[in-house]
Amino acid sequence: MPVAHCPLETLDADSLSCSIRNHITHSLGKPCAEAGNRDVAEALSMTLRDRLVDKMLETRQRYRDARAKRMYYLSIEYLLGRCLGNNVDNMRLGGACGELLRQWGFELEEIREFERDPALGNGGLGRLAACFLDSLATLDLPGCGYGIHYEFGLFKQGIENDRQVERPDYWMAEGMPLQLERRDQSVIVPIYGRIEDHLGPDGGYLPLWVDWQDLLGVPYDVPIVGYGDKTVNYLRLFAARSTDNFDMKIFDQGDYIKAIHQKVYSELISKILYPSESISFGRELRLVQEYFLVFCSLRDITRRFLKQNRNIEELPEYTAIQLNDTHPALAVAELMRILVDERRVPWDRAWNITTRTLAFTNHTLMPESLEMWPVDLMGKVLPRHLQIIYEINRRFLDQVRLTSKPDEATLRRLSLIEESGGKQVRMANLAVVGSHSVNGVSKLHSELVKKVLFPDYAALWPGKFNNKTNGITPRRWLHLANPGLSALIDEAIGQGWVTDLDRLEDLVPLAEDTAFRQKFMAVKRANKERLAAYVAKTSGVVLPPDAVFDIQAKRIHEYKRQLLNVMHVIHDYLRLTEDGFAPAVPRVYLFAGKAAPGYFEAKEIIHLICCLAKVINADKRVGDHIKVVFVPDYRVSLAEKLIPACDVSEQISTAGTEASGTGNMKFSLNGALTIGTLDGANIEIRESVGEDNFYLFGLSTPEVERILGEGSYDPWEYYSKHPEIRRVLDAISAGRFSPEAASSFHWIFEKLLARNERYMHLADFMSYIETHERLGMDYARPDVWARKAILNTARMGYFSSDRTIREYARDVWGIKPVPPK
């Protein structure tokens, strides 16, 4: 039977019903009467994809007609979250879909649960990229993303015997109906080989890259719909495949296994997402992975550009490329290779094109996160790129010598090559030199980028450095994740806030309205009840919804100081059980986050949290005063459950270590109060929501820098001076929370008392517990707490990713909206 025509111009209930039924029958091959939740979810996804593809093609043509300059975002990670619910929400089909599915005996929220989170990211870097794509489409801006189509995500996290276990996350097991394979636009990627030196017809240097191996980059497009269904951009992800080439010489010699080795190796490149702190992942494969992303992306970008019969020297007029951290920094060398080797553009003009096209966002101050690649390894994998990097470095340093007369120490710091301890290519330096814009992601971070990370570059090019404070999309993190609060805000001030978050400011007077405060806190309690039901189902721990829900959900890392939080929980527990002093209000401490598989300390912090939870939750003396839960497998869909239910958001990194943070923004937007240090975007959040509505503790960045710089941090002084610290550390060391292996956590005792403990847990501990005491007393006064929570939501307008993207578009990319006529 032919497929009936289902009009998609207007997706009303009739056309939705028609299309879903058609997909169940003809795409899934099932009678509609036998369709289950998973079938309906897949058919609904394909129905929306049909509409999105039409809109995506319309959007592309609109950009072509306008001859619009386009922005391409290169990122090694994207944490999209589940797409079905987000697409329904942004297409404003929630009501129609929900009603239709209820008529068939299904619930939209249950349908959403059958979609796997696309495991294409590791943390904030990838989620930020996803928020940016949402804002680009919502603002009708011509921009798309490029990334890698990982077959396996980071890992699925389980907890066994109180320890993290890692399981493969084959997120594509049920497929992804939304994506479109574009095999006809595949890219041949050259790698390895050697360089032969030749002279061109003009007598100039003509290198020939020979004996290279090749692999195939196959693109997959994921449509990205903006709110209101007007503009659909896309995320293009490349999967690595083997080519049809085969080394017959090796094969003829009888070594079949060796002959097919390259084909097997090709598939590894996009096989798994690399955890940033892991040292177990092969360095060579990681370098190949980053090169694969850059080569495929730039080949695709320049192909599209030249297809419109444009002169390659006009590239910066029509193209902007943003490097999301150092992972795509090879784009500097690759774009130069395309221009100089393939297009035969003279070096100086090619360099001008490259620097005007590329821009760089730095996301970290952690030294271990500033990538460097051994020269020998890069020479093996990318021989021509290494030549180009050396030539960039030579010309750059010669220019510096001519213009500023630097000393040798300054030249060594500026160099793209690290000479000490074996030569390495400094990828962050390459990105800075090869870009026209370098930005940090919060005011503090951007200042530290200039002052601490790249002071010599900032002195050379003060106008190159700027700040773009991160933001989050209100569509995903309030409208979709917190429908109860979203509906309350709509009722109070209208729906315009969804695309103009500054309108939340209209809620400020309502913080003084008793009825609105009660409604606001009723929404919060309902969200806490839903989270409590989820925790009871998955962990068996029963949480009292009237307790303070205190949540720290983020990647597990020493600088994020989950240990400081744990120390406070132990302090509360010992005061209750040994001193008979109960907290002012009941406390629920929830932790979530993954530790990189090779990161011992982070995995042991999870182990301690789980052991602590077991002891406290089983102690009858504690009752409902304190509950502790580690919620495993943190991901976007879990964040959507945790964030709306949160009362207290833990943002407690050592001052000067967190670049920005976006989790802090999500929690605050949903009415949680932050306890935090003056670090990253915490500073700007505190300025926005008001000092009285933010629980500040701890040392400032200048104080941390001074103490560490002087070498005057003495944790034993704090241990000796404060009995609270001594009791907590002694309990950890003595095996109070690891009775089966008393010495399990003694390493924590030793580490926290080491003079080189750079995250200074003990220096901030007393301030931290005192601030928690004040926080508990405020929560005990419902009107006081409700007022503070409302003002957090009301004053978060600045932290929309729409604002961030507008600033990038205006200041860095030079792109303008192209709305439909």
PDB file of C-alpha atoms in Angstrom, residues 402-654:
ATOM      1  CA  LEU A 402      62.134  42.834  15.214  1.00  0.00           C
ATOM      2  CA  THR A 403      59.305  44.604  17.008  1.00  0.00           C
ATOM      3  CA  SER A 404      59.813  44.203  20.755  1.00  0.00           C
ATOM      4  CA  LYS A 405      63.457  43.191  21.455  1.00  0.00           C
ATOM      5  CA  PRO A 406      62.533  40.390  23.905  1.00  0.00           C
ATOM      6  CA  ASP A 407      64.962  38.472  26.101  1.00  0.00           C
ATOM      7  CA  GLU A 408      65.563  34.769  25.560  1.00  0.00           C
ATOM      8  CA  ALA A 409      63.295  33.733  28.431  1.00  0.00           C
ATOM      9  CA  THR A 410      60.373  35.577  26.836  1.00  0.00           C
ATOM     10  CA  LEU A 411      61.093  33.983  23.466  1.00  0.00           C
ATOM     11  CA  ARG A 412      61.106  30.545  25.072  1.00  0.00           C
ATOM     12  CA  ARG A 413      57.688  31.222  26.622  1.00  0.00           C
ATOM     13  CA  LEU A 414      56.286  32.534  23.341  1.00  0.00           C
ATOM     14  CA  SER A 415      57.620  29.677  21.232  1.00  0.00           C
ATOM     15  CA  LEU A 416      55.217  27.092  19.840  1.00  0.00           C
ATOM     16  CA  ILE A 417      57.805  24.450  20.751  1.00  0.00           C
ATOM     17  CA  GLU A 418      58.547  23.426  24.324  1.00  0.00           C
ATOM     18  CA  GLU A 419      62.269  22.646  24.398  1.00  0.00           C
ATOM     19  CA  SER A 420      62.784  21.335  27.935  1.00  0.00           C
ATOM     20  CA  GLY A 421      62.303  17.662  28.706  1.00  0.00           C
ATOM     21  CA  GLY A 422      61.946  16.606  25.072  1.00  0.00           C
ATOM     22  CA  LYS A 423      60.591  18.800  22.316  1.00  0.00           C
ATOM     23  CA  GLN A 424      56.794  19.195  22.270  1.00  0.00           C
ATOM     24  CA  VAL A 425      54.330  21.284  20.271  1.00  0.00           C
ATOM     25  CA  ARG A 426      52.316  23.614  22.508  1.00  0.00           C
ATOM     26  CA  MET A 427      48.826  23.449  21.067  1.00  0.00           C
ATOM     27  CA  ALA A 428      47.437  26.341  23.116  1.00  0.00           C
ATOM     28  CA  ASN A 429      50.241  28.602  21.852  1.00  0.00           C
ATOM     29  CA  LEU A 430      49.530  27.498  18.281  1.00  0.00           C
ATOM     30  CA  ALA A 431      45.852  28.387  18.711  1.00  0.00           C
ATOM     31  CA  VAL A 432      46.658  31.811  20.171  1.00  0.00           C
ATOM     32  CA  VAL A 433      49.166  32.729  17.449  1.00  0.00           C
ATOM     33  CA  GLY A 434      46.929  31.457  14.651  1.00  0.00           C
ATOM     34  CA  SER A 435      43.688  33.182  15.729  1.00  0.00           C
ATOM     35  CA  HIS A 436      42.463  36.775  15.585  1.00  0.00           C
ATOM     36  CA  SER A 437      40.468  36.401  18.809  1.00  0.00           C
ATOM     37  CA  VAL A 438      41.235  34.598  22.080  1.00  0.00           C
ATOM     38  CA  ASN A 439      38.576  34.536  24.760  1.00  0.00           C
ATOM     39  CA  GLY A 440      38.047  33.137  28.209  1.00  0.00           C
ATOM     40  CA  VAL A 441      34.622  32.083  29.455  1.00  0.00           C
ATOM     41  CA  SER A 442      34.064  34.247  32.537  1.00  0.00           C
ATOM     42  CA  LYS A 443      35.368  37.646  33.630  1.00  0.00           C
ATOM     43  CA  LEU A 444      37.758  36.151  36.168  1.00  0.00           C
ATOM     44  CA  HIS A 445      38.941  33.419  33.835  1.00  0.00           C
ATOM     45  CA  SER A 446      39.561  35.841  30.967  1.00  0.00           C
ATOM     46  CA  GLU A 447      41.681  38.020  33.239  1.00  0.00           C
ATOM     47  CA  LEU A 448      43.649  34.977  34.397  1.00  0.00           C
ATOM     48  CA  VAL A 449      44.141  33.893  30.781  1.00  0.00           C
ATOM     49  CA  LYS A 450      45.913  37.201  30.165  1.00  0.00           C
ATOM     50  CA  LYS A 451      47.679  37.415  33.511  1.00  0.00           C
ATOM     51  CA  VAL A 452      48.673  33.805  34.217  1.00  0.00           C
ATOM     52  CA  LEU A 453      48.315  31.704  31.085  1.00  0.00           C
ATOM     53  CA  PHE A 454      49.384  33.946  28.205  1.00  0.00           C
ATOM     54  CA  PRO A 455      50.874  37.153  29.689  1.00  0.00           C
ATOM     55  CA  ASP A 456      53.517  37.509  26.966  1.00  0.00           C
ATOM     56  CA  TYR A 457      50.949  37.137  24.197  1.00  0.00           C
ATOM     57  CA  ALA A 458      48.610  39.584  25.931  1.00  0.00           C
ATOM     58  CA  ALA A 459      51.446  42.118  26.016  1.00  0.00           C
ATOM     59  CA  LEU A 460      52.011  41.633  22.281  1.00  0.00           C
ATOM     60  CA  TRP A 461      48.335  41.697  21.261  1.00  0.00           C
ATOM     61  CA  PRO A 462      46.160  43.248  24.000  1.00  0.00           C
ATOM     62  CA  GLY A 463      43.288  43.717  21.530  1.00  0.00           C
ATOM     63  CA  LYS A 464      43.197  40.030  20.663  1.00  0.00           C
ATOM     64  CA  PHE A 465      42.072  38.936  24.136  1.00  0.00           C
ATOM     65  CA  ASN A 466      38.452  39.281  25.266  1.00  0.00           C
ATOM     66  CA  ASN A 467      35.830  37.730  27.496  1.00  0.00           C
ATOM     67  CA  LYS A 468      32.696  35.818  26.549  1.00  0.00           C
ATOM     68  CA  THR A 469      31.011  34.626  29.735  1.00  0.00           C
ATOM     69  CA  ASN A 470      29.345  31.278  29.119  1.00  0.00           C
ATOM     70  CA  GLY A 471      25.596  30.836  29.060  1.00  0.00           C
ATOM     71  CA  ILE A 472      22.980  28.088  29.006  1.00  0.00           C
ATOM     72  CA  THR A 473      19.919  27.626  26.851  1.00  0.00           C
ATOM     73  CA  PRO A 474      16.719  28.405  28.797  1.00  0.00           C
ATOM     74  CA  ARG A 475      14.799  26.111  26.454  1.00  0.00           C
ATOM     75  CA  ARG A 476      16.489  22.924  27.687  1.00  0.00           C
ATOM     76  CA  TRP A 477      17.310  23.960  31.239  1.00  0.00           C
ATOM     77  CA  LEU A 478      14.061  25.599  32.347  1.00  0.00           C
ATOM     78  CA  HIS A 479      11.297  25.303  29.765  1.00  0.00           C
ATOM     79  CA  LEU A 480      11.843  21.585  29.117  1.00  0.00           C
ATOM     80  CA  ALA A 481      13.541  20.369  32.299  1.00  0.00           C
ATOM     81  CA  ASN A 482      11.215  22.170  34.738  1.00  0.00           C
ATOM     82  CA  PRO A 483       7.707  22.319  33.233  1.00  0.00           C
ATOM     83  CA  GLY A 484       6.103  23.167  36.576  1.00  0.00           C
ATOM     84  CA  LEU A 485       8.222  26.281  37.108  1.00  0.00           C
ATOM     85  CA  SER A 486       7.973  27.161  33.421  1.00  0.00           C
ATOM     86  CA  ALA A 487       4.176  27.123  33.607  1.00  0.00           C
ATOM     87  CA  LEU A 488       4.212  29.249  36.788  1.00  0.00           C
ATOM     88  CA  ILE A 489       6.465  31.839  35.101  1.00  0.00           C
ATOM     89  CA  ASP A 490       4.239  31.860  31.995  1.00  0.00           C
ATOM     90  CA  GLU A 491       1.217  32.530  34.195  1.00  0.00           C
ATOM     91  CA  ALA A 492       2.997  35.352  36.026  1.00  0.00           C
ATOM     92  CA  ILE A 493       4.799  37.252  33.215  1.00  0.00           C
ATOM     93  CA  GLY A 494       3.931  35.597  29.892  1.00  0.00           C
ATOM     94  CA  GLN A 495       5.977  33.359  27.598  1.00  0.00           C
ATOM     95  CA  GLY A 496       8.426  35.865  26.121  1.00  0.00           C
ATOM     96  CA  TRP A 497      11.193  34.860  28.561  1.00  0.00           C
ATOM     97  CA  VAL A 498      11.844  31.643  26.598  1.00  0.00           C
ATOM     98  CA  THR A 499      13.673  33.622  23.913  1.00  0.00           C
ATOM     99  CA  ASP A 500      14.451  36.714  26.016  1.00  0.00           C
ATOM    100  CA  LEU A 501      15.650  35.562  29.422  1.00  0.00           C
ATOM    101  CA  ASP A 502      16.090  39.138  30.635  1.00  0.00           C
ATOM    102  CA  ARG A 503      12.303  39.226  31.022  1.00  0.00           C
ATOM    103  CA  LEU A 504      12.653  37.063  34.121  1.00  0.00           C
ATOM    104  CA  GLU A 505      13.490  40.336  35.854  1.00  0.00           C
ATOM    105  CA  ASP A 506       9.714  40.909  35.931  1.00  0.00           C
ATOM    106  CA  LEU A 507       9.563  38.217  38.635  1.00  0.00           C
ATOM    107  CA  VAL A 508      11.537  40.355  41.107  1.00  0.00           C
ATOM    108  CA  PRO A 509       8.483  42.131  42.616  1.00  0.00           C
ATOM    109  CA  LEU A 510       6.762  38.746  43.009  1.00  0.00           C
ATOM    110  CA  ALA A 511       9.430  37.679  45.496  1.00  0.00           C
ATOM    111  CA  GLU A 512       7.481  39.846  47.968  1.00  0.00           C
ATOM    112  CA  ASP A 513       4.148  38.228  47.054  1.00  0.00           C
ATOM    113  CA  THR A 514       3.159  35.582  49.623  1.00  0.00           C
ATOM    114  CA  ALA A 515       0.919  33.653  47.221  1.00  0.00           C
ATOM    115  CA  PHE A 516       3.605  33.516  44.511  1.00  0.00           C
ATOM    116  CA  ARG A 517       6.227  32.381  47.039  1.00  0.00           C
ATOM    117  CA  GLN A 518       3.953  29.530  48.072  1.00  0.00           C
ATOM    118  CA  LYS A 519       3.359  28.494  44.460  1.00  0.00           C
ATOM    119  CA  PHE A 520       7.083  28.681  43.692  1.00  0.00           C
ATOM    120  CA  MET A 521       8.002  26.451  46.616  1.00  0.00           C
ATOM    121  CA  ALA A 522       5.165  24.051  45.803  1.00  0.00           C
ATOM    122  CA  VAL A 523       6.727  23.546  42.381  1.00  0.00           C
ATOM    123  CA  LYS A 524      10.095  22.938  44.042  1.00  0.00           C
ATOM    124  CA  ARG A 525       8.607  20.371  46.412  1.00  0.00           C
ATOM    125  CA  ALA A 526       6.919  18.512  43.558  1.00  0.00           C
ATOM    126  CA  ASN A 527      10.255  18.340  41.751  1.00  0.00           C
ATOM    127  CA  LYS A 528      11.888  17.022  44.927  1.00  0.00           C
ATOM    128  CA  GLU A 529       9.200  14.353  45.245  1.00  0.00           C
ATOM    129  CA  ARG A 530       9.860  13.221  41.673  1.00  0.00           C
ATOM    130  CA  LEU A 531      13.585  13.023  42.299  1.00  0.00           C
ATOM    131  CA  ALA A 532      13.004  11.178  45.573  1.00  0.00           C
ATOM    132  CA  ALA A 533      10.885   8.619  43.722  1.00  0.00           C
ATOM    133  CA  TYR A 534      13.663   8.143  41.157  1.00  0.00           C
ATOM    134  CA  VAL A 535      16.310   7.704  43.876  1.00  0.00           C
ATOM    135  CA  ALA A 536      14.123   5.237  45.800  1.00  0.00           C
ATOM    136  CA  LYS A 537      13.590   3.209  42.624  1.00  0.00           C
ATOM    137  CA  THR A 538      17.241   3.170  41.567  1.00  0.00           C
ATOM    138  CA  SER A 539      19.087   3.044  44.910  1.00  0.00           C
ATOM    139  CA  GLY A 540      16.528   2.066  47.536  1.00  0.00           C
ATOM    140  CA  VAL A 541      17.249   5.142  49.669  1.00  0.00           C
ATOM    141  CA  VAL A 542      14.124   7.001  50.849  1.00  0.00           C
ATOM    142  CA  LEU A 543      14.608  10.783  50.851  1.00  0.00           C
ATOM    143  CA  PRO A 544      12.437  13.170  52.920  1.00  0.00           C
ATOM    144  CA  PRO A 545      11.219  15.836  50.456  1.00  0.00           C
ATOM    145  CA  ASP A 546      11.060  18.527  53.140  1.00  0.00           C
ATOM    146  CA  ALA A 547      14.816  18.277  53.750  1.00  0.00           C
ATOM    147  CA  VAL A 548      17.351  20.559  52.090  1.00  0.00           C
ATOM    148  CA  PHE A 549      18.348  18.908  48.815  1.00  0.00           C
ATOM    149  CA  ASP A 550      22.047  19.774  48.616  1.00  0.00           C
ATOM    150  CA  ILE A 551      23.499  18.666  45.266  1.00  0.00           C
ATOM    151  CA  GLN A 552      26.983  18.523  43.770  1.00  0.00           C
ATOM    152  CA  ALA A 553      26.663  17.155  40.231  1.00  0.00           C
ATOM    153  CA  LYS A 554      29.694  17.516  37.971  1.00  0.00           C
ATOM    154  CA  ARG A 555      32.782  15.702  36.762  1.00  0.00           C
ATOM    155  CA  ILE A 556      34.722  14.213  39.671  1.00  0.00           C
ATOM    156  CA  HIS A 557      38.035  16.040  39.961  1.00  0.00           C
ATOM    157  CA  GLU A 558      40.196  17.153  42.841  1.00  0.00           C
ATOM    158  CA  TYR A 559      39.927  20.841  41.910  1.00  0.00           C
ATOM    159  CA  LYS A 560      36.125  20.680  42.034  1.00  0.00           C
ATOM    160  CA  ARG A 561      36.571  19.621  45.669  1.00  0.00           C
ATOM    161  CA  GLN A 562      33.973  16.943  46.178  1.00  0.00           C
ATOM    162  CA  LEU A 563      36.252  16.044  49.113  1.00  0.00           C
ATOM    163  CA  LEU A 564      35.469  19.342  50.815  1.00  0.00           C
ATOM    164  CA  ASN A 565      31.770  18.537  50.560  1.00  0.00           C
ATOM    165  CA  VAL A 566      32.386  15.037  51.967  1.00  0.00           C
ATOM    166  CA  MET A 567      34.338  16.500  54.893  1.00  0.00           C
ATOM    167  CA  HIS A 568      31.370  18.701  55.746  1.00  0.00           C
ATOM    168  CA  VAL A 569      28.977  15.741  55.615  1.00  0.00           C
ATOM    169  CA  ILE A 570      31.269  13.849  58.009  1.00  0.00           C
ATOM    170  CA  HIS A 571      31.392  16.915  60.267  1.00  0.00           C
ATOM    171  CA  ASP A 572      27.583  17.024  60.406  1.00  0.00           C
ATOM    172  CA  TYR A 573      27.396  13.286  61.064  1.00  0.00           C
ATOM    173  CA  LEU A 574      29.924  13.329  63.906  1.00  0.00           C
ATOM    174  CA  ARG A 575      28.272  16.335  65.531  1.00  0.00           C
ATOM    175  CA  LEU A 576      24.951  14.490  65.453  1.00  0.00           C
ATOM    176  CA  THR A 577      26.149  11.080  66.648  1.00  0.00           C
ATOM    177  CA  GLU A 578      28.876  12.132  69.076  1.00  0.00           C
ATOM    178  CA  ASP A 579      27.723  15.561  70.271  1.00  0.00           C
ATOM    179  CA  GLY A 580      23.947  15.154  69.939  1.00  0.00           C
ATOM    180  CA  PHE A 581      23.772  18.318  67.811  1.00  0.00           C
ATOM    181  CA  ALA A 582      21.293  17.903  64.939  1.00  0.00           C
ATOM    182  CA  PRO A 583      21.413  20.133  61.827  1.00  0.00           C
ATOM    183  CA  ALA A 584      19.018  23.090  61.877  1.00  0.00           C
ATOM    184  CA  VAL A 585      17.034  21.364  59.130  1.00  0.00           C
ATOM    185  CA  PRO A 586      17.226  17.834  57.695  1.00  0.00           C
ATOM    186  CA  ARG A 587      19.842  17.485  54.946  1.00  0.00           C
ATOM    187  CA  VAL A 588      19.944  15.327  51.821  1.00  0.00           C
ATOM    188  CA  TYR A 589      23.380  15.302  50.199  1.00  0.00           C
ATOM    189  CA  LEU A 590      23.328  14.106  46.603  1.00  0.00           C
ATOM    190  CA  PHE A 591      26.480  13.550  44.549  1.00  0.00           C
ATOM    191  CA  ALA A 592      26.715  12.710  40.853  1.00  0.00           C
ATOM    192  CA  GLY A 593      29.541  12.660  38.347  1.00  0.00           C
ATOM    193  CA  LYS A 594      31.974  10.411  36.543  1.00  0.00           C
ATOM    194  CA  ALA A 595      35.665   9.915  37.239  1.00  0.00           C
ATOM    195  CA  ALA A 596      38.006   9.246  34.326  1.00  0.00           C
ATOM    196  CA  PRO A 597      38.956   5.539  34.334  1.00  0.00           C
ATOM    197  CA  GLY A 598      42.660   6.237  34.903  1.00  0.00           C
ATOM    198  CA  TYR A 599      42.175   8.902  37.600  1.00  0.00           C
ATOM    199  CA  PHE A 600      42.831   7.072  40.896  1.00  0.00           C
ATOM    200  CA  GLU A 601      42.073   9.945  43.255  1.00  0.00           C
ATOM    201  CA  ALA A 602      38.758  10.775  41.579  1.00  0.00           C
ATOM    202  CA  LYS A 603      37.615   7.150  41.641  1.00  0.00           C
ATOM    203  CA  GLU A 604      38.559   6.860  45.293  1.00  0.00           C
ATOM    204  CA  ILE A 605      36.523   9.979  46.109  1.00  0.00           C
ATOM    205  CA  ILE A 606      33.482   8.167  44.656  1.00  0.00           C
ATOM    206  CA  HIS A 607      34.428   5.133  46.751  1.00  0.00           C
ATOM    207  CA  LEU A 608      34.512   7.280  49.909  1.00  0.00           C
ATOM    208  CA  ILE A 609      31.140   8.891  49.118  1.00  0.00           C
ATOM    209  CA  CYS A 610      29.521   5.477  48.648  1.00  0.00           C
ATOM    210  CA  CYS A 611      31.063   4.090  51.861  1.00  0.00           C
ATOM    211  CA  LEU A 612      29.989   7.194  53.762  1.00  0.00           C
ATOM    212  CA  ALA A 613      26.451   6.873  52.418  1.00  0.00           C
ATOM    213  CA  LYS A 614      26.280   3.248  53.517  1.00  0.00           C
ATOM    214  CA  VAL A 615      27.362   4.097  57.079  1.00  0.00           C
ATOM    215  CA  ILE A 616      25.154   7.180  57.530  1.00  0.00           C
ATOM    216  CA  ASN A 617      21.996   5.828  55.902  1.00  0.00           C
ATOM    217  CA  ALA A 618      22.159   2.671  58.052  1.00  0.00           C
ATOM    218  CA  ASP A 619      22.776   4.489  61.354  1.00  0.00           C
ATOM    219  CA  LYS A 620      19.482   4.581  63.262  1.00  0.00           C
ATOM    220  CA  ARG A 621      20.723   7.496  65.377  1.00  0.00           C
ATOM    221  CA  VAL A 622      20.690   9.649  62.257  1.00  0.00           C
ATOM    222  CA  GLY A 623      17.165   8.951  61.051  1.00  0.00           C
ATOM    223  CA  ASP A 624      16.044  11.537  58.492  1.00  0.00           C
ATOM    224  CA  HIS A 625      18.433  14.216  59.760  1.00  0.00           C
ATOM    225  CA  ILE A 626      21.068  13.294  57.145  1.00  0.00           C
ATOM    226  CA  LYS A 627      20.864  11.212  53.985  1.00  0.00           C
ATOM    227  CA  VAL A 628      23.693  10.680  51.503  1.00  0.00           C
ATOM    228  CA  VAL A 629      23.303   9.319  47.987  1.00  0.00           C
ATOM    229  CA  PHE A 630      25.654   8.913  45.050  1.00  0.00           C
ATOM    230  CA  VAL A 631      23.497   8.892  41.920  1.00  0.00           C
ATOM    231  CA  PRO A 632      25.369   6.969  39.205  1.00  0.00           C
ATOM    232  CA  ASP A 633      25.797   7.615  35.485  1.00  0.00           C
ATOM    233  CA  TYR A 634      25.494  11.404  35.418  1.00  0.00           C
ATOM    234  CA  ARG A 635      24.286  12.594  32.004  1.00  0.00           C
ATOM    235  CA  VAL A 636      22.010  15.253  30.533  1.00  0.00           C
ATOM    236  CA  SER A 637      18.791  13.312  31.152  1.00  0.00           C
ATOM    237  CA  LEU A 638      19.781  12.767  34.797  1.00  0.00           C
ATOM    238  CA  ALA A 639      20.704  16.432  35.167  1.00  0.00           C
ATOM    239  CA  GLU A 640      17.181  17.271  34.021  1.00  0.00           C
ATOM    240  CA  LYS A 641      15.913  15.408  37.115  1.00  0.00           C
ATOM    241  CA  LEU A 642      18.469  16.707  39.614  1.00  0.00           C
ATOM    242  CA  ILE A 643      18.589  20.403  38.772  1.00  0.00           C
ATOM    243  CA  PRO A 644      14.887  21.321  39.177  1.00  0.00           C
ATOM    244  CA  ALA A 645      14.827  19.571  42.575  1.00  0.00           C
ATOM    245  CA  CYS A 646      17.905  21.264  43.995  1.00  0.00           C
ATOM    246  CA  ASP A 647      17.757  23.641  46.978  1.00  0.00           C
ATOM    247  CA  VAL A 648      21.514  24.144  47.422  1.00  0.00           C
ATOM    248  CA  SER A 649      24.015  24.064  44.574  1.00  0.00           C
ATOM    249  CA  GLU A 650      27.602  23.200  45.523  1.00  0.00           C
ATOM    250  CA  GLN A 651      30.069  25.246  43.414  1.00  0.00           C
ATOM    251  CA  ILE A 652      33.070  24.960  45.673  1.00  0.00           C
ATOM    252  CA  SER A 653      36.183  24.739  43.481  1.00  0.00           C
ATOM    253  CA  THR A 654      39.354  26.400  44.725  1.00  0.00           C
TER     254      THR A 654
END
